[in-house]
Amino acid sequence: MAREKIVIRLLPELYEVLERYAAWSDKKVAALISEILHEQCEAARRAGESADCRRYALNRLGVEMIPTNRNKAKSSTGQISVRLSREDIETLNSITRNNPEGLRIVNGKVTYTYRKIIPGMLLNNEIFSGLFHT
């Protein structure tokens, strides 16, 4: 199965939890993130209205914890390369386009970003249950 690479950044608090869980389960952090995103994309496909995934809800805390560009260097990890299947990329794109958190306007042009979407998806995983109160 062909896999596509995306590059993400996470807040250190999220990365630390993922790093500890990855070490405990003898996986790399990027592989763990790929697994979680795959599970969440499957959940979105099951919950979605046709191909739009409109019923899939992002964890609001993940959306609110994103650093601004001004403090990005101090409050986010380095880049993490994650590989996802084509189907998962399409689902991720659908979630992004159907969620106001995925919309950005840069130089007057509409663009879409995973910047707030992926942390919201990751925090839906059971690894984070009980760590944050939403």
Short mmCIF file of C-alpha atoms in Angstrom, two decimals:
data_model
loop_
_atom_site.label_atom_id
_atom_site.label_comp_id
_atom_site.label_asym_id
_atom_site.label_seq_id
_atom_site.Cartn_x
_atom_site.Cartn_y
_atom_site.Cartn_z
CA MET A 1 0.00 0.00 0.00
CA ALA A 2 1.41 3.41 -0.99
CA ARG A 3 1.92 5.79 1.89
CA GLU A 4 2.26 9.55 1.80
CA LYS A 5 4.38 11.64 4.12
CA ILE A 6 3.15 14.64 6.05
CA VAL A 7 5.24 16.73 8.41
CA ILE A 8 3.78 17.95 11.71
CA ARG A 9 4.81 19.79 14.86
CA LEU A 10 3.34 19.15 18.29
CA LEU A 11 3.40 20.90 21.62
CA PRO A 12 6.01 19.39 23.96
CA GLU A 13 3.27 18.28 26.38
CA LEU A 14 1.62 16.13 23.71
CA TYR A 15 4.92 14.86 22.37
CA GLU A 16 6.13 13.79 25.84
CA VAL A 17 3.04 11.64 26.42
CA LEU A 18 3.39 10.07 22.97
CA GLU A 19 7.13 9.54 23.49
CA ARG A 20 6.59 7.75 26.82
CA TYR A 21 3.83 5.57 25.39
CA ALA A 22 5.92 4.77 22.31
CA ALA A 23 8.87 3.73 24.49
CA TRP A 24 6.58 1.56 26.61
CA SER A 25 5.12 -0.12 23.53
CA ASP A 26 8.52 -0.38 21.79
CA LYS A 27 7.57 1.81 18.82
CA LYS A 28 8.85 4.99 17.28
CA VAL A 29 6.85 8.13 17.99
CA ALA A 30 6.10 8.71 14.30
CA ALA A 31 4.79 5.13 13.96
CA LEU A 32 2.57 5.60 17.02
CA ILE A 33 1.20 8.88 15.64
CA SER A 34 0.52 7.17 12.30
CA GLU A 35 -1.42 4.40 14.09
CA ILE A 36 -3.48 6.86 16.11
CA LEU A 37 -4.28 8.99 13.06
CA HIS A 38 -5.27 5.86 11.12
CA GLU A 39 -7.64 4.83 13.95
CA GLN A 40 -9.10 8.33 14.10
CA CYS A 41 -9.52 8.47 10.30
CA GLU A 42 -11.39 5.16 10.45
CA ALA A 43 -13.61 6.59 13.21
CA ALA A 44 -14.24 9.67 11.06
CA ARG A 45 -15.19 7.52 8.07
CA ARG A 46 -17.62 5.56 10.24
CA ALA A 47 -19.12 8.72 11.76
CA GLY A 48 -19.12 10.85 8.62
CA GLU A 49 -21.92 11.96 6.40
CA SER A 50 -20.94 10.44 3.07
CA ALA A 51 -17.34 11.44 2.36
CA ASP A 52 -17.47 14.68 4.34
CA CYS A 53 -16.71 13.33 7.85
CA ARG A 54 -18.85 16.13 9.27
CA ARG A 55 -19.93 14.17 12.32
CA TYR A 56 -16.38 13.48 13.47
CA ALA A 57 -15.58 15.75 16.42
CA LEU A 58 -12.10 16.99 17.20
CA ASN A 59 -11.04 17.21 20.82
CA ARG A 60 -11.47 20.93 21.54
CA LEU A 61 -8.52 21.04 23.92
CA GLY A 62 -6.19 19.94 21.14
CA VAL A 63 -7.46 22.72 18.94
CA GLU A 64 -6.99 25.34 21.68
CA MET A 65 -3.46 24.23 22.66
CA ILE A 66 -1.85 25.17 19.36
CA PRO A 67 0.94 27.74 19.70
CA THR A 68 0.81 30.94 17.74
CA ASN A 69 3.48 31.63 15.13
CA ARG A 70 5.15 34.15 17.45
CA ASN A 71 5.99 31.59 20.11
CA LYS A 72 6.30 28.52 17.87
CA ALA A 73 10.03 28.06 18.40
CA LYS A 74 9.67 27.81 22.17
CA SER A 75 6.42 25.91 22.38
CA SER A 76 6.52 23.19 19.76
CA THR A 77 8.67 20.20 18.95
CA GLY A 78 10.77 19.82 15.86
CA GLN A 79 9.23 18.41 12.74
CA ILE A 80 7.92 14.86 12.84
CA SER A 81 7.46 12.94 9.57
CA VAL A 82 4.39 10.74 9.60
CA ARG A 83 3.33 8.34 6.84
CA LEU A 84 -0.35 7.76 6.12
CA SER A 85 -2.25 5.73 3.53
CA ARG A 86 -3.87 7.55 0.64
CA GLU A 87 -7.31 6.81 2.11
CA ASP A 88 -6.29 8.33 5.45
CA ILE A 89 -4.87 11.42 3.69
CA GLU A 90 -8.19 11.86 1.86
CA THR A 91 -10.08 11.53 5.15
CA LEU A 92 -7.73 13.98 6.86
CA ASN A 93 -8.26 16.44 4.00
CA SER A 94 -12.03 16.01 4.31
CA ILE A 95 -11.93 16.67 8.06
CA THR A 96 -9.74 19.71 7.47
CA ARG A 97 -11.96 21.20 4.78
CA ASN A 98 -15.13 20.62 6.78
CA ASN A 99 -13.80 22.16 9.97
CA PRO A 100 -13.26 25.88 10.55
CA GLU A 101 -10.09 25.04 12.47
CA GLY A 102 -8.50 23.83 9.24
CA LEU A 103 -9.05 27.08 7.37
CA ARG A 104 -6.33 29.73 7.07
CA ILE A 105 -6.12 32.85 5.00
CA VAL A 106 -2.59 33.63 3.87
CA ASN A 107 -1.97 36.72 1.75
CA GLY A 108 -5.66 36.93 0.97
CA LYS A 109 -5.85 33.33 -0.28
CA VAL A 110 -7.73 30.50 1.38
CA THR A 111 -5.51 27.59 2.40
CA TYR A 112 -6.05 24.56 4.59
CA THR A 113 -3.82 23.37 7.38
CA TYR A 114 -3.57 20.31 9.62
CA ARG A 115 -2.02 22.49 12.32
CA LYS A 116 -5.06 22.38 14.63
CA ILE A 117 -6.68 19.26 13.19
CA ILE A 118 -4.02 16.66 14.03
CA PRO A 119 -3.66 17.53 17.75
CA GLY A 120 -7.45 17.47 18.04
CA MET A 121 -7.45 13.99 16.48
CA LEU A 122 -4.57 12.73 18.65
CA LEU A 123 -6.26 13.84 21.86
CA ASN A 124 -9.30 11.74 20.95
CA ASN A 125 -7.15 8.64 21.56
CA GLU A 126 -7.37 6.70 24.82
CA ILE A 127 -3.67 7.38 25.54
CA PHE A 128 -4.72 10.86 26.62
CA SER A 129 -7.86 9.90 28.56
CA GLY A 130 -7.72 11.29 32.06
CA LEU A 131 -4.73 13.54 31.37
CA PHE A 132 -6.73 16.55 30.26
CA HIS A 133 -10.11 17.82 31.28
CA THR A 134 -12.19 19.12 28.40
#
